[in-house]
Short mmCIF file of N, CA, C and O in Angstrom, two decimals:
data_model
loop_
_atom_site.label_atom_id
_atom_site.label_comp_id
_atom_site.label_asym_id
_atom_site.label_seq_id
_atom_site.Cartn_x
_atom_site.Cartn_y
_atom_site.Cartn_z
N MET G 472 67.71 142.69 160.01
CA MET G 472 68.68 143.24 161.16
C MET G 472 69.91 144.34 160.29
O MET G 472 70.67 143.55 159.61
N ALA G 473 69.90 145.37 160.27
CA ALA G 473 70.92 145.84 159.70
C ALA G 473 72.10 145.87 160.46
O ALA G 473 72.47 145.81 161.74
N SER G 474 73.57 145.85 159.58
CA SER G 474 74.56 145.69 160.17
C SER G 474 75.30 147.19 160.46
O SER G 474 74.96 148.20 159.86
N LEU G 475 76.13 147.26 161.56
CA LEU G 475 76.75 148.55 162.16
C LEU G 475 78.06 148.72 160.90
O LEU G 475 78.86 149.65 161.36
N THR G 476 78.50 147.67 160.31
CA THR G 476 79.70 147.63 159.38
C THR G 476 79.23 147.47 157.82
O THR G 476 78.17 147.47 157.56
N PRO G 477 80.04 148.02 157.24
CA PRO G 477 79.90 148.25 155.67
C PRO G 477 79.68 146.58 155.23
O PRO G 477 80.06 145.69 155.64
N GLN G 478 78.47 146.88 154.08
CA GLN G 478 78.47 145.64 153.58
C GLN G 478 79.23 145.10 152.71
O GLN G 478 79.94 145.76 152.13
N HIS G 479 79.35 143.65 152.68
CA HIS G 479 80.28 142.93 151.61
C HIS G 479 79.83 142.00 150.84
O HIS G 479 78.73 141.39 151.55
N GLU G 480 80.61 142.04 149.71
CA GLU G 480 80.17 141.15 148.72
C GLU G 480 79.86 139.89 148.98
O GLU G 480 79.20 138.85 148.73
N HIS G 481 80.89 139.40 149.78
CA HIS G 481 81.11 137.83 150.30
C HIS G 481 81.50 137.71 151.73
O HIS G 481 82.63 138.50 151.95
N HIS G 482 80.71 137.34 152.49
CA HIS G 482 81.06 137.03 153.84
C HIS G 482 81.88 135.92 154.21
O HIS G 482 81.29 134.99 153.43
N GLY G 483 82.50 135.58 155.11
CA GLY G 483 83.10 134.23 154.96
C GLY G 483 82.36 132.83 155.32
O GLY G 483 82.50 131.91 154.89
N TYR G 484 81.37 133.44 156.02
CA TYR G 484 80.21 132.15 156.49
C TYR G 484 79.37 131.71 155.33
O TYR G 484 78.61 131.04 155.65
N ILE G 485 79.57 132.67 154.60
CA ILE G 485 78.07 132.51 153.44
C ILE G 485 78.08 131.18 152.73
O ILE G 485 76.97 130.57 152.44
N SER G 486 79.24 130.45 152.81
CA SER G 486 79.21 129.07 152.21
C SER G 486 78.75 128.05 153.19
O SER G 486 78.25 127.17 152.58
N ASP G 487 78.50 128.38 154.42
CA ASP G 487 78.12 127.91 155.25
C ASP G 487 76.70 128.23 155.76
O ASP G 487 76.26 127.91 157.16
N LYS G 488 76.13 129.19 155.01
CA LYS G 488 74.94 129.68 155.36
C LYS G 488 73.59 128.99 156.01
O LYS G 488 73.30 129.06 156.95
N ASP G 489 73.41 127.81 155.36
CA ASP G 489 72.21 127.16 155.59
C ASP G 489 72.66 126.22 156.84
O ASP G 489 71.62 126.27 157.60
N ARG G 490 74.01 125.98 157.12
CA ARG G 490 74.06 125.29 158.27
C ARG G 490 73.85 126.19 159.53
O ARG G 490 73.58 125.93 160.54
N TYR G 491 74.64 127.27 159.26
CA TYR G 491 74.07 128.30 160.29
C TYR G 491 72.65 128.59 160.63
O TYR G 491 72.22 128.90 161.97
N LEU G 492 72.14 128.91 159.46
CA LEU G 492 70.61 129.01 159.60
C LEU G 492 69.67 128.03 160.47
O LEU G 492 68.92 128.21 161.35
N ALA G 493 70.14 126.81 160.25
CA ALA G 493 70.12 125.55 160.88
C ALA G 493 70.26 125.75 162.39
O ALA G 493 69.25 125.12 163.10
N ARG G 494 71.06 126.10 162.47
CA ARG G 494 71.61 125.92 164.15
C ARG G 494 71.09 127.11 164.57
O ARG G 494 70.62 126.84 165.86
N VAL G 495 70.98 127.99 164.37
CA VAL G 495 70.28 129.23 164.98
C VAL G 495 68.48 128.72 164.94
O VAL G 495 68.03 129.00 166.13
N LYS G 496 67.97 128.32 163.97
CA LYS G 496 66.76 127.44 164.23
C LYS G 496 66.74 126.73 165.44
O LYS G 496 65.62 126.62 166.01
N ARG G 497 67.30 125.94 165.62
CA ARG G 497 67.32 124.98 166.69
C ARG G 497 67.56 125.67 168.05
O ARG G 497 66.89 125.56 168.89
N ILE G 498 68.45 126.82 168.16
CA ILE G 498 68.57 127.70 168.88
C ILE G 498 67.39 128.13 169.36
O ILE G 498 66.85 128.26 170.96
N GLU G 499 66.68 128.92 168.43
CA GLU G 499 65.51 129.38 168.59
C GLU G 499 64.30 128.53 169.17
O GLU G 499 63.48 128.58 170.11
N GLY G 500 64.22 126.99 168.70
CA GLY G 500 63.49 125.98 169.28
C GLY G 500 63.95 126.05 170.82
O GLY G 500 62.99 125.64 171.49
N GLN G 501 65.06 125.86 170.99
CA GLN G 501 65.28 125.73 172.47
C GLN G 501 65.22 126.87 173.62
O GLN G 501 64.59 126.72 174.67
N SER G 502 64.96 128.00 172.87
CA SER G 502 64.52 129.32 173.73
C SER G 502 63.26 128.81 173.80
O SER G 502 62.38 129.59 175.13
N ARG G 503 62.33 128.67 172.81
CA ARG G 503 60.81 128.53 173.01
C ARG G 503 60.45 127.64 174.30
O ARG G 503 59.83 127.68 174.73
N GLY G 504 61.39 126.44 174.16
CA GLY G 504 61.55 125.23 175.08
C GLY G 504 61.65 125.55 176.64
O GLY G 504 60.71 125.08 177.50
N ILE G 505 62.35 126.50 176.49
CA ILE G 505 62.81 127.32 178.07
C ILE G 505 61.64 127.80 178.28
O ILE G 505 61.11 127.98 179.65
N TYR G 506 61.11 128.85 177.34
CA TYR G 506 59.92 129.61 178.04
C TYR G 506 58.62 128.63 178.46
O TYR G 506 57.93 128.86 179.31
N ARG G 507 58.01 127.60 177.70
CA ARG G 507 57.27 126.65 178.12
C ARG G 507 57.75 125.78 179.22
O ARG G 507 56.81 125.69 180.16
N MET G 508 58.82 125.81 179.79
CA MET G 508 59.23 125.00 180.82
C MET G 508 58.85 126.11 181.91
O MET G 508 58.45 125.52 182.86
N ILE G 509 59.26 127.27 182.06
CA ILE G 509 58.76 128.30 182.68
C ILE G 509 57.24 128.66 183.10
O ILE G 509 56.74 128.63 183.90
N ASP G 510 56.75 128.53 182.15
CA ASP G 510 55.02 128.58 181.70
C ASP G 510 54.42 127.34 182.21
O ASP G 510 53.40 127.53 183.35
N GLN G 511 55.17 126.38 182.17
CA GLN G 511 54.28 124.92 183.00
C GLN G 511 55.14 124.86 184.31
O GLN G 511 54.98 123.98 185.03
N GLU G 512 55.93 125.48 184.70
CA GLU G 512 56.35 125.75 186.14
C GLU G 512 57.49 124.23 186.41
O GLU G 512 57.33 123.43 187.47
N ALA G 513 58.13 124.02 185.27
CA ALA G 513 59.31 123.00 185.52
C ALA G 513 60.04 123.35 186.45
O ALA G 513 60.50 124.41 187.02
N TYR G 514 60.88 122.04 187.08
CA TYR G 514 61.86 122.11 187.95
C TYR G 514 63.00 123.03 187.66
O TYR G 514 63.71 122.99 186.61
N CYS G 515 63.18 124.09 188.80
CA CYS G 515 64.60 125.23 188.12
C CYS G 515 65.65 124.54 187.86
O CYS G 515 66.16 125.22 186.91
N ILE G 516 66.24 123.53 188.15
CA ILE G 516 67.19 122.81 187.85
C ILE G 516 67.41 122.42 186.41
O ILE G 516 68.32 122.50 185.64
N ASP G 517 65.86 121.81 185.89
CA ASP G 517 65.96 121.57 184.71
C ASP G 517 65.90 122.56 183.64
O ASP G 517 66.39 122.73 182.65
N ILE G 518 65.40 123.62 184.25
CA ILE G 518 65.55 125.12 183.26
C ILE G 518 67.05 125.61 182.84
O ILE G 518 67.28 125.71 182.08
N LEU G 519 67.85 125.45 184.36
CA LEU G 519 68.58 125.54 184.36
C LEU G 519 69.98 125.08 183.47
O LEU G 519 70.84 125.64 182.89
N THR G 520 69.25 123.90 183.28
CA THR G 520 70.02 122.79 182.41
C THR G 520 69.98 123.34 180.93
O THR G 520 70.99 123.39 180.32
N GLN G 521 68.64 123.37 180.61
CA GLN G 521 68.49 124.07 179.30
C GLN G 521 68.98 125.04 179.12
O GLN G 521 69.40 125.57 177.61
N ILE G 522 68.83 126.25 179.80
CA ILE G 522 69.85 127.47 179.76
C ILE G 522 71.14 127.54 179.53
O ILE G 522 71.54 127.94 178.43
N SER G 523 71.91 126.31 180.02
CA SER G 523 73.47 126.32 179.90
C SER G 523 73.42 125.63 178.69
O SER G 523 74.23 126.02 177.87
N ALA G 524 72.76 124.85 178.15
CA ALA G 524 72.64 124.51 176.71
C ALA G 524 72.57 125.46 175.58
O ALA G 524 73.25 125.46 174.57
N LEU G 525 71.29 125.98 175.98
CA LEU G 525 71.19 127.30 175.00
C LEU G 525 72.53 128.31 174.76
O LEU G 525 72.95 128.49 173.80
N THR G 526 73.05 128.44 176.01
CA THR G 526 74.45 129.39 176.17
C THR G 526 75.23 128.79 175.36
O THR G 526 76.06 129.43 174.77
N SER G 527 75.87 127.54 175.53
CA SER G 527 76.78 126.71 174.78
C SER G 527 76.36 126.80 173.32
O SER G 527 77.63 127.25 172.67
N ALA G 528 75.33 126.55 172.88
CA ALA G 528 75.04 126.41 171.29
C ALA G 528 75.25 127.99 171.02
O ALA G 528 75.64 128.03 169.67
N LEU G 529 74.70 129.00 171.77
CA LEU G 529 74.98 130.34 171.02
C LEU G 529 76.45 130.49 170.89
O LEU G 529 77.00 131.35 170.14
N GLU G 530 77.24 130.41 171.97
CA GLU G 530 78.67 130.62 171.86
C GLU G 530 79.41 129.73 170.68
O GLU G 530 80.03 130.11 170.00
N ASN G 531 78.80 128.69 170.52
CA ASN G 531 79.52 127.64 169.38
C ASN G 531 79.26 128.23 167.78
O ASN G 531 79.89 128.54 167.10
N VAL G 532 78.02 128.97 167.78
CA VAL G 532 77.83 129.67 166.55
C VAL G 532 78.76 131.05 166.51
O VAL G 532 79.37 131.22 165.50
N ALA G 533 78.91 131.75 167.80
CA ALA G 533 79.62 133.00 167.85
C ALA G 533 81.08 132.58 167.35
O ALA G 533 81.79 133.19 166.70
N LEU G 534 81.70 131.64 167.79
CA LEU G 534 83.09 131.09 167.89
C LEU G 534 83.30 130.53 166.15
O LEU G 534 84.07 130.89 165.86
N ALA G 535 82.21 129.76 165.97
CA ALA G 535 82.34 129.36 164.44
C ALA G 535 82.25 130.58 163.57
O ALA G 535 83.32 130.80 162.54
N LEU G 536 81.40 131.55 164.00
CA LEU G 536 81.20 133.06 163.07
C LEU G 536 82.78 133.69 162.95
O LEU G 536 82.86 134.21 162.17
N LEU G 537 83.06 133.98 164.36
CA LEU G 537 84.39 134.51 164.53
C LEU G 537 85.60 133.74 163.86
O LEU G 537 86.72 134.42 163.06
N ASP G 538 85.71 132.39 163.77
CA ASP G 538 86.61 131.87 163.02
C ASP G 538 86.77 132.02 161.58
O ASP G 538 87.74 132.24 160.96
N ASP G 539 85.38 132.05 160.92
CA ASP G 539 85.09 132.44 159.52
C ASP G 539 85.47 133.86 159.25
O ASP G 539 86.06 134.00 158.00
N HIS G 540 85.27 134.65 160.22
CA HIS G 540 85.57 136.16 159.89
C HIS G 540 87.31 136.31 159.99
O HIS G 540 87.75 136.96 159.08
N LEU G 541 87.83 135.74 160.69
CA LEU G 541 89.19 135.59 160.93
C LEU G 541 89.66 135.21 159.60
O LEU G 541 90.72 135.42 158.96
N LYS G 542 89.39 133.98 159.22
CA LYS G 542 90.00 133.26 158.19
C LYS G 542 89.88 133.90 156.84
O LYS G 542 90.20 133.65 155.41
N HIS G 543 88.42 134.40 156.63
CA HIS G 543 88.36 135.56 155.21
C HIS G 543 88.61 136.87 155.32
O HIS G 543 89.29 137.16 155.02
N CYS G 544 87.75 137.37 156.27
CA CYS G 544 87.82 139.12 156.39
C CYS G 544 89.16 139.50 156.73
O CYS G 544 89.40 140.64 155.78
N VAL G 545 89.59 138.88 157.89
CA VAL G 545 90.98 139.68 158.42
C VAL G 545 92.06 139.06 157.44
O VAL G 545 92.68 139.94 157.46
N VAL G 546 92.02 137.78 157.14
CA VAL G 546 93.18 137.60 156.10
C VAL G 546 93.36 138.35 154.90
O VAL G 546 94.45 138.91 154.42
N ASP G 547 91.92 138.37 154.36
CA ASP G 547 91.95 139.38 153.24
C ASP G 547 92.52 140.65 153.47
O ASP G 547 93.26 141.21 152.49
N ALA G 548 91.93 141.48 154.52
CA ALA G 548 92.38 142.52 154.80
C ALA G 548 93.98 142.49 155.21
O ALA G 548 94.42 143.92 154.58
N ALA G 549 94.56 141.64 155.85
CA ALA G 549 95.90 141.66 155.93
C ALA G 549 96.78 141.62 155.02
O ALA G 549 97.61 142.00 154.41
N ARG G 550 96.01 140.69 153.99
CA ARG G 550 96.96 141.03 152.52
C ARG G 550 96.63 141.87 151.97
O ARG G 550 97.90 142.56 151.19
N THR G 551 95.96 142.78 151.89
CA THR G 551 95.99 144.10 151.15
C THR G 551 96.85 145.09 152.08
O THR G 551 97.44 145.98 151.47
N GLY G 552 96.43 144.79 153.57
CA GLY G 552 97.44 145.95 154.21
C GLY G 552 97.24 147.38 154.29
O GLY G 552 95.91 147.56 154.15
N GLY G 553 97.71 147.97 155.09
CA GLY G 553 97.35 149.58 155.24
C GLY G 553 96.19 149.83 156.38
O GLY G 553 95.97 148.94 157.35
N PRO G 554 95.15 150.70 156.18
CA PRO G 554 94.27 151.26 157.52
C PRO G 554 93.23 149.94 157.43
O PRO G 554 92.81 149.58 158.72
N GLU G 555 92.93 149.39 156.75
CA GLU G 555 91.95 148.45 156.44
C GLU G 555 92.34 147.21 157.24
O GLU G 555 91.29 146.38 157.94
N ALA G 556 93.56 146.82 156.87
CA ALA G 556 93.72 145.74 157.85
C ALA G 556 93.84 145.98 159.27
O ALA G 556 93.45 145.29 159.98
N GLU G 557 94.32 146.98 159.56
CA GLU G 557 94.64 147.44 161.05
C GLU G 557 92.89 147.44 161.61
O GLU G 557 92.95 146.98 162.82
N GLU G 558 92.23 148.01 160.74
CA GLU G 558 90.75 148.06 161.42
C GLU G 558 90.16 146.80 161.64
O GLU G 558 89.61 146.29 162.76
N LYS G 559 90.36 145.61 160.46
CA LYS G 559 89.61 144.33 160.42
C LYS G 559 90.35 143.87 162.05
O LYS G 559 89.59 142.73 162.46
N ILE G 560 91.46 143.78 162.17
CA ILE G 560 92.37 143.03 163.18
C ILE G 560 92.00 143.96 164.45
O ILE G 560 91.33 143.05 165.59
N ALA G 561 91.84 144.89 164.56
CA ALA G 561 90.82 145.56 165.91
C ALA G 561 89.49 145.34 166.08
O ALA G 561 89.23 144.80 167.04
N GLU G 562 88.74 145.36 164.96
CA GLU G 562 87.31 144.69 164.96
C GLU G 562 87.33 143.04 165.82
O GLU G 562 86.50 142.94 165.91
N ALA G 563 88.30 142.43 164.99
CA ALA G 563 88.23 140.93 165.56
C ALA G 563 88.63 141.07 166.82
O ALA G 563 88.11 140.14 167.86
N SER G 564 89.49 142.18 167.54
CA SER G 564 90.09 142.06 168.93
C SER G 564 88.71 142.38 169.47
O SER G 564 88.54 141.59 171.00
N ARG G 565 87.97 143.53 169.02
CA ARG G 565 86.56 143.67 170.03
C ARG G 565 85.75 142.67 170.02
O ARG G 565 85.20 142.54 171.10
N ALA G 566 85.65 141.96 168.77
CA ALA G 566 84.46 140.94 169.19
C ALA G 566 84.92 139.70 169.85
O ALA G 566 84.05 139.45 170.98
N ILE G 567 86.27 139.64 170.03
CA ILE G 567 86.94 138.38 170.78
C ILE G 567 86.53 138.89 172.54
O ILE G 567 86.00 137.93 173.14
N ALA G 568 86.77 140.15 172.58
CA ALA G 568 86.51 140.80 174.20
C ALA G 568 85.11 140.50 174.37
O ALA G 568 85.08 140.30 175.44
N ARG G 569 84.17 140.97 173.72
CA ARG G 569 82.90 140.59 173.92
C ARG G 569 82.46 139.52 174.19
O ARG G 569 81.84 139.18 175.22
N LEU G 570 82.85 138.56 173.45
CA LEU G 570 82.75 137.05 173.61
C LEU G 570 83.41 136.48 175.00
O LEU G 570 82.77 135.99 176.08
N VAL G 571 84.47 137.12 175.41
CA VAL G 571 85.26 136.93 176.66
C VAL G 571 84.40 137.16 177.87
O VAL G 571 84.28 136.53 178.86
N LYS G 572 83.95 138.48 177.67
CA LYS G 572 82.95 138.95 178.77
C LYS G 572 81.51 138.54 179.26
O LYS G 572 81.13 138.42 180.21
N SER G 573 81.14 137.58 178.08
CA SER G 573 79.83 137.16 178.13
C SER G 573 79.80 135.62 178.64
O SER G 573 80.49 135.24 179.16
#
């Protein structure tokens, strides 16, 4: 998947990359499970419960990535100052706004 932002040599989450990949793999499994539940005509409340769990798992990954971004990319840019710092802060604010809306 191509990024809309410039590539960086080191992203904040890179030290936890394996953990993130494992979490996303579990989320992928949850999504497939929901598909199977619908295919097998499971009780709608059970499906909704699984959708809620999937949503929560995605939100937790998003919040962890945001935390890593703030601790690394934004802090590094703030130390440097100037337009890059302002852009990183604005970028983080936009990401937070998107998370709050979802």
